[in-house]
mmCIF file of C-alpha atoms in Angstrom:
data_model
loop_
_atom_site.group_PDB
_atom_site.id
_atom_site.type_symbol
_atom_site.label_atom_id
_atom_site.label_comp_id
_atom_site.label_asym_id
_atom_site.label_seq_id
_atom_site.Cartn_x
_atom_site.Cartn_y
_atom_site.Cartn_z
ATOM 1 C CA MET A 1 30.280 -1.100 78.188
ATOM 2 C CA GLY A 2 31.603 2.064 79.825
ATOM 3 C CA ARG A 3 30.282 1.000 83.223
ATOM 4 C CA LEU A 4 31.739 -2.470 82.753
ATOM 5 C CA ALA A 5 35.170 -1.026 81.954
ATOM 6 C CA THR A 6 34.995 1.170 85.051
ATOM 7 C CA PHE A 7 34.139 -1.840 87.222
ATOM 8 C CA ILE A 8 36.981 -3.933 85.821
ATOM 9 C CA ILE A 9 39.715 -1.378 86.240
ATOM 10 C CA SER A 10 38.464 -0.143 89.620
ATOM 11 C CA LEU A 11 38.390 -3.673 90.974
ATOM 12 C CA ALA A 12 41.832 -4.452 89.627
ATOM 13 C CA LEU A 13 43.338 -1.331 91.167
ATOM 14 C CA VAL A 14 41.554 -1.651 94.518
ATOM 15 C CA ALA A 15 42.571 -5.301 94.765
ATOM 16 C CA GLY A 16 46.197 -4.265 94.321
ATOM 17 C CA LEU A 17 46.607 -6.369 91.200
ATOM 18 C CA LEU A 18 48.626 -3.561 89.675
ATOM 19 C CA ASN A 19 49.815 -2.457 93.092
ATOM 20 C CA HIS A 20 53.120 -0.903 92.145
ATOM 21 C CA HIS A 21 51.150 1.863 90.397
ATOM 22 C CA CYS A 22 48.798 2.523 93.324
ATOM 23 C CA THR A 23 51.024 4.466 95.710
ATOM 24 C CA ALA A 24 49.276 7.779 94.974
ATOM 25 C CA PRO A 25 45.735 8.802 94.031
ATOM 26 C CA ALA A 26 45.045 8.703 90.305
ATOM 27 C CA ARG A 27 45.228 12.063 88.566
ATOM 28 C CA PRO A 28 42.990 13.018 85.630
ATOM 29 C CA TYR A 29 45.940 12.758 83.272
ATOM 30 C CA GLN A 30 49.562 11.808 83.792
ATOM 31 C CA PRO A 31 52.117 11.878 80.977
ATOM 32 C CA VAL A 32 53.979 8.654 80.414
ATOM 33 C CA ALA A 33 57.667 9.250 80.955
ATOM 34 C CA ARG A 34 60.447 7.306 79.320
ATOM 35 C CA GLY A 35 61.222 4.336 81.509
ATOM 36 C CA THR A 36 57.659 4.026 82.876
ATOM 37 C CA PRO A 37 57.076 0.360 83.813
ATOM 38 C CA ILE A 38 54.965 -1.597 81.352
ATOM 39 C CA ASP A 39 52.436 -4.142 82.547
ATOM 40 C CA HIS A 40 51.643 -7.073 80.291
ATOM 41 C CA VAL A 41 48.024 -8.096 80.827
ATOM 42 C CA ALA A 42 46.190 -11.110 79.406
ATOM 43 C CA VAL A 43 42.408 -11.343 79.146
ATOM 44 C CA VAL A 44 40.397 -14.508 78.454
ATOM 45 C CA GLY A 45 36.666 -14.198 77.889
ATOM 46 C CA ASP A 46 33.480 -14.851 75.979
ATOM 47 C CA SER A 47 31.102 -12.611 74.008
ATOM 48 C CA TYR A 48 31.079 -9.988 76.778
ATOM 49 C CA THR A 49 34.711 -9.442 75.807
ATOM 50 C CA THR A 50 34.540 -9.952 72.037
ATOM 51 C CA GLY A 51 31.497 -7.707 71.804
ATOM 52 C CA THR A 52 28.416 -8.449 69.725
ATOM 53 C CA ASP A 53 26.017 -6.699 67.393
ATOM 54 C CA GLU A 54 24.476 -5.274 70.584
ATOM 55 C CA GLY A 55 27.692 -3.360 71.344
ATOM 56 C CA GLY A 56 31.165 -3.585 72.809
ATOM 57 C CA GLN A 57 33.122 -4.002 69.598
ATOM 58 C CA GLY A 58 36.248 -2.184 68.403
ATOM 59 C CA SER A 59 36.859 1.055 70.278
ATOM 60 C CA ASN A 60 33.821 0.347 72.464
ATOM 61 C CA ALA A 61 35.201 -2.935 73.828
ATOM 62 C CA TRP A 62 35.601 -2.814 77.611
ATOM 63 C CA THR A 63 39.204 -3.940 77.191
ATOM 64 C CA THR A 64 40.071 -1.083 74.822
ATOM 65 C CA ARG A 65 38.358 1.466 77.045
ATOM 66 C CA THR A 66 40.196 0.103 80.084
ATOM 67 C CA TRP A 67 43.636 0.396 78.468
ATOM 68 C CA LEU A 68 42.835 3.986 77.472
ATOM 69 C CA THR A 69 41.687 4.789 81.017
ATOM 70 C CA LEU A 70 44.932 3.412 82.405
ATOM 71 C CA ALA A 71 47.029 5.244 79.826
ATOM 72 C CA HIS A 72 45.483 8.545 80.938
ATOM 73 C CA GLN A 73 46.542 7.627 84.478
ATOM 74 C CA GLY A 74 50.120 7.049 83.333
ATOM 75 C CA VAL A 75 49.893 3.247 83.436
ATOM 76 C CA GLN A 76 51.362 1.514 80.384
ATOM 77 C CA ILE A 77 49.598 -1.691 79.386
ATOM 78 C CA VAL A 78 50.560 -4.177 76.694
ATOM 79 C CA PRO A 79 47.453 -6.372 76.370
ATOM 80 C CA ASP A 80 46.788 -9.763 74.859
ATOM 81 C CA VAL A 81 43.082 -10.543 74.575
ATOM 82 C CA ALA A 82 41.760 -13.960 73.539
ATOM 83 C CA SER A 83 37.986 -14.249 73.614
ATOM 84 C CA GLU A 84 35.357 -16.166 71.720
ATOM 85 C CA GLY A 85 31.598 -15.895 71.577
ATOM 86 C CA ARG A 86 29.710 -18.785 73.254
ATOM 87 C CA ALA A 87 32.929 -20.088 74.861
ATOM 88 C CA GLY A 88 33.226 -21.198 78.472
ATOM 89 C CA TYR A 89 35.497 -23.331 80.606
ATOM 90 C CA VAL A 90 33.689 -26.437 79.304
ATOM 91 C CA VAL A 91 31.478 -25.273 76.436
ATOM 92 C CA ARG A 92 33.220 -24.696 73.118
ATOM 93 C CA GLY A 93 32.767 -21.351 71.425
ATOM 94 C CA ASP A 94 31.999 -20.255 67.898
ATOM 95 C CA HIS A 95 35.431 -21.406 66.699
ATOM 96 C CA GLY A 96 35.728 -24.511 68.865
ATOM 97 C CA SER A 97 37.714 -23.052 71.766
ATOM 98 C CA VAL A 98 37.298 -23.330 75.525
ATOM 99 C CA PHE A 99 38.944 -20.980 78.031
ATOM 100 C CA GLU A 100 41.942 -23.289 78.359
ATOM 101 C CA ASP A 101 42.628 -22.941 74.613
ATOM 102 C CA LEU A 102 42.268 -19.169 74.850
ATOM 103 C CA THR A 103 44.659 -19.123 77.816
ATOM 104 C CA THR A 104 47.333 -20.724 75.661
ATOM 105 C CA ARG A 105 46.924 -17.917 73.112
ATOM 106 C CA ALA A 106 46.729 -14.942 75.471
ATOM 107 C CA VAL A 107 49.004 -15.655 78.431
ATOM 108 C CA HIS A 108 52.757 -15.092 78.317
ATOM 109 C CA PHE A 109 55.584 -15.590 80.788
ATOM 110 C CA ASP A 110 55.975 -11.899 81.703
ATOM 111 C CA ASP A 111 52.297 -11.107 82.310
ATOM 112 C CA ALA A 112 51.624 -9.074 85.456
ATOM 113 C CA LEU A 113 47.900 -9.875 85.438
ATOM 114 C CA VAL A 114 45.702 -12.537 83.876
ATOM 115 C CA VAL A 115 41.955 -11.845 83.771
ATOM 116 C CA PHE A 116 39.290 -14.510 83.208
ATOM 117 C CA PHE A 117 35.772 -13.189 82.581
ATOM 118 C CA GLY A 118 32.710 -15.488 82.368
ATOM 119 C CA SER A 119 31.096 -17.666 81.525
ATOM 120 C CA ARG A 120 27.336 -18.057 81.589
ATOM 121 C CA ASN A 121 27.842 -20.331 78.587
ATOM 122 C CA ASP A 122 28.739 -23.119 81.032
ATOM 123 C CA GLU A 123 25.180 -23.118 82.390
ATOM 124 C CA GLY A 124 23.987 -26.709 82.795
ATOM 125 C CA VAL A 125 27.328 -28.480 82.265
ATOM 126 C CA ASN A 126 28.464 -31.375 84.435
ATOM 127 C CA PRO A 127 29.580 -29.827 87.764
ATOM 128 C CA MET A 128 32.613 -32.085 88.171
ATOM 129 C CA GLN A 129 33.723 -31.373 84.629
ATOM 130 C CA LEU A 130 33.391 -27.614 85.198
ATOM 131 C CA ALA A 131 35.442 -27.783 88.393
ATOM 132 C CA GLY A 132 38.124 -29.869 86.714
ATOM 133 C CA MET A 133 38.434 -27.733 83.593
ATOM 134 C CA ALA A 134 38.438 -24.470 85.567
ATOM 135 C CA HIS A 135 41.181 -25.904 87.788
ATOM 136 C CA ASP A 136 43.214 -26.935 84.754
ATOM 137 C CA THR A 137 42.758 -23.530 83.129
ATOM 138 C CA PHE A 138 43.947 -21.592 86.169
ATOM 139 C CA ASP A 139 46.808 -24.031 86.656
ATOM 140 C CA LEU A 140 47.859 -23.522 83.042
ATOM 141 C CA ALA A 141 47.931 -19.757 83.532
ATOM 142 C CA ARG A 142 50.056 -20.217 86.656
ATOM 143 C CA ARG A 143 52.519 -22.432 84.799
ATOM 144 C CA ILE A 144 52.823 -20.094 81.805
ATOM 145 C CA ALA A 145 53.060 -16.886 83.880
ATOM 146 C CA PRO A 146 54.225 -17.936 87.365
ATOM 147 C CA SER A 147 54.649 -14.365 88.624
ATOM 148 C CA SER A 148 51.281 -13.064 87.451
ATOM 149 C CA LYS A 149 48.263 -12.189 89.579
ATOM 150 C CA LEU A 150 45.009 -13.893 88.596
ATOM 151 C CA LEU A 151 41.664 -12.105 88.528
ATOM 152 C CA VAL A 152 38.665 -14.375 87.973
ATOM 153 C CA ILE A 153 35.364 -12.649 87.213
ATOM 154 C CA GLY A 154 32.317 -14.869 87.356
ATOM 155 C CA PRO A 155 29.378 -14.890 84.967
ATOM 156 C CA PRO A 156 27.274 -11.722 84.894
ATOM 157 C CA TRP A 157 23.476 -11.770 84.797
ATOM 158 C CA PRO A 158 21.293 -8.797 83.848
ATOM 159 C CA THR A 159 18.471 -9.418 86.358
ATOM 160 C CA ALA A 160 18.156 -10.086 90.080
ATOM 161 C CA ASP A 161 16.968 -13.675 89.576
ATOM 162 C CA PRO A 162 19.703 -15.676 87.815
ATOM 163 C CA PRO A 163 18.918 -19.375 87.314
ATOM 164 C CA PHE A 164 20.296 -21.915 89.748
ATOM 165 C CA ASP A 165 22.652 -23.398 87.135
ATOM 166 C CA VAL A 166 24.321 -20.007 86.632
ATOM 167 C CA LEU A 167 24.723 -19.580 90.386
ATOM 168 C CA TYR A 168 26.316 -23.024 90.479
ATOM 169 C CA VAL A 169 28.789 -21.936 87.789
ATOM 170 C CA ARG A 170 29.553 -18.848 89.897
ATOM 171 C CA ASP A 171 30.097 -20.882 93.061
ATOM 172 C CA THR A 172 32.280 -23.460 91.310
ATOM 173 C CA LEU A 173 34.494 -20.778 89.790
ATOM 174 C CA SER A 174 34.753 -19.041 93.150
ATOM 175 C CA ASP A 175 35.972 -22.263 94.769
ATOM 176 C CA GLN A 176 38.499 -22.954 92.023
ATOM 177 C CA ALA A 177 39.740 -19.363 92.035
ATOM 178 C CA ARG A 178 40.313 -19.547 95.799
ATOM 179 C CA ASP A 179 42.242 -22.781 95.405
ATOM 180 C CA ALA A 180 44.375 -21.141 92.700
ATOM 181 C CA GLY A 181 45.139 -18.113 94.876
ATOM 182 C CA ALA A 182 43.206 -15.832 92.534
ATOM 183 C CA THR A 183 41.036 -12.834 93.347
ATOM 184 C CA PHE A 184 37.386 -13.623 92.570
ATOM 185 C CA ILE A 185 34.809 -11.000 91.616
ATOM 186 C CA ASP A 186 31.095 -11.821 91.458
ATOM 187 C CA PRO A 187 29.111 -9.558 89.095
ATOM 188 C CA ILE A 188 25.864 -11.218 90.248
ATOM 189 C CA SER A 189 26.147 -10.353 93.946
ATOM 190 C CA GLU A 190 27.512 -6.913 93.041
ATOM 191 C CA GLY A 191 24.524 -6.323 90.742
ATOM 192 C CA TRP A 192 26.530 -4.938 87.859
ATOM 193 C CA PHE A 193 23.553 -4.795 85.500
ATOM 194 C CA VAL A 194 20.593 -5.329 87.837
ATOM 195 C CA GLY A 195 17.960 -2.627 87.512
ATOM 196 C CA ARG A 196 19.781 -1.124 84.528
ATOM 197 C CA PRO A 197 18.016 -2.402 81.406
ATOM 198 C CA ASP A 198 19.456 0.610 79.593
ATOM 199 C CA LEU A 199 22.863 -1.117 79.717
ATOM 200 C CA ILE A 200 21.679 -4.292 77.966
ATOM 201 C CA GLY A 201 20.886 -4.704 74.280
ATOM 202 C CA PRO A 202 17.554 -5.809 72.807
ATOM 203 C CA ASP A 203 18.577 -9.483 73.069
ATOM 204 C CA GLY A 204 18.313 -9.169 76.867
ATOM 205 C CA VAL A 205 21.766 -10.714 77.344
ATOM 206 C CA HIS A 206 24.659 -8.635 76.037
ATOM 207 C CA PRO A 207 25.747 -5.122 77.035
ATOM 208 C CA ASN A 208 25.267 -2.270 74.604
ATOM 209 C CA ASP A 209 27.837 0.453 74.041
#
């Protein structure tokens, strides 16, 4: 999960999604002064965000590690995370939610950044339904937080040969993110976990700590 957290925050900073903090190189530690701007960040995700028995829970969650990394760089974050195992844009999770439901819970009017991460759980769903529900989810985030930046991260895959249906999910989300004016990141083409079985738990799917 440490490598995942590094990817997330590096991509967000490089993309300028928190650009008013990026005017100078990051220092190892920067005290937070009174009056430091506070960024409200919402995260919507699946089991890669909730964590599993394989890892990534509590203090080892990539979200928690990311907020701590930012705090040591003098960036104040107030996060709202809504994630659910097995959830996707179309497929309902362990508690019956899809990403649109989670968006309603996590996103607020003053958010500076909204992050969507996933989901391989949508593998094999009707393509038109996926496109429509992804569109509606991003549109909902725009309506709730009209001034926020959107960062859409596609489904990750731990090997170099993801199935076609997962690639189709990736491509559909990329198209919908572009239409929504969001930044899209593709963990598959960037090979986040490829060739690194040490980062994946025994189930072959979820990251370990």
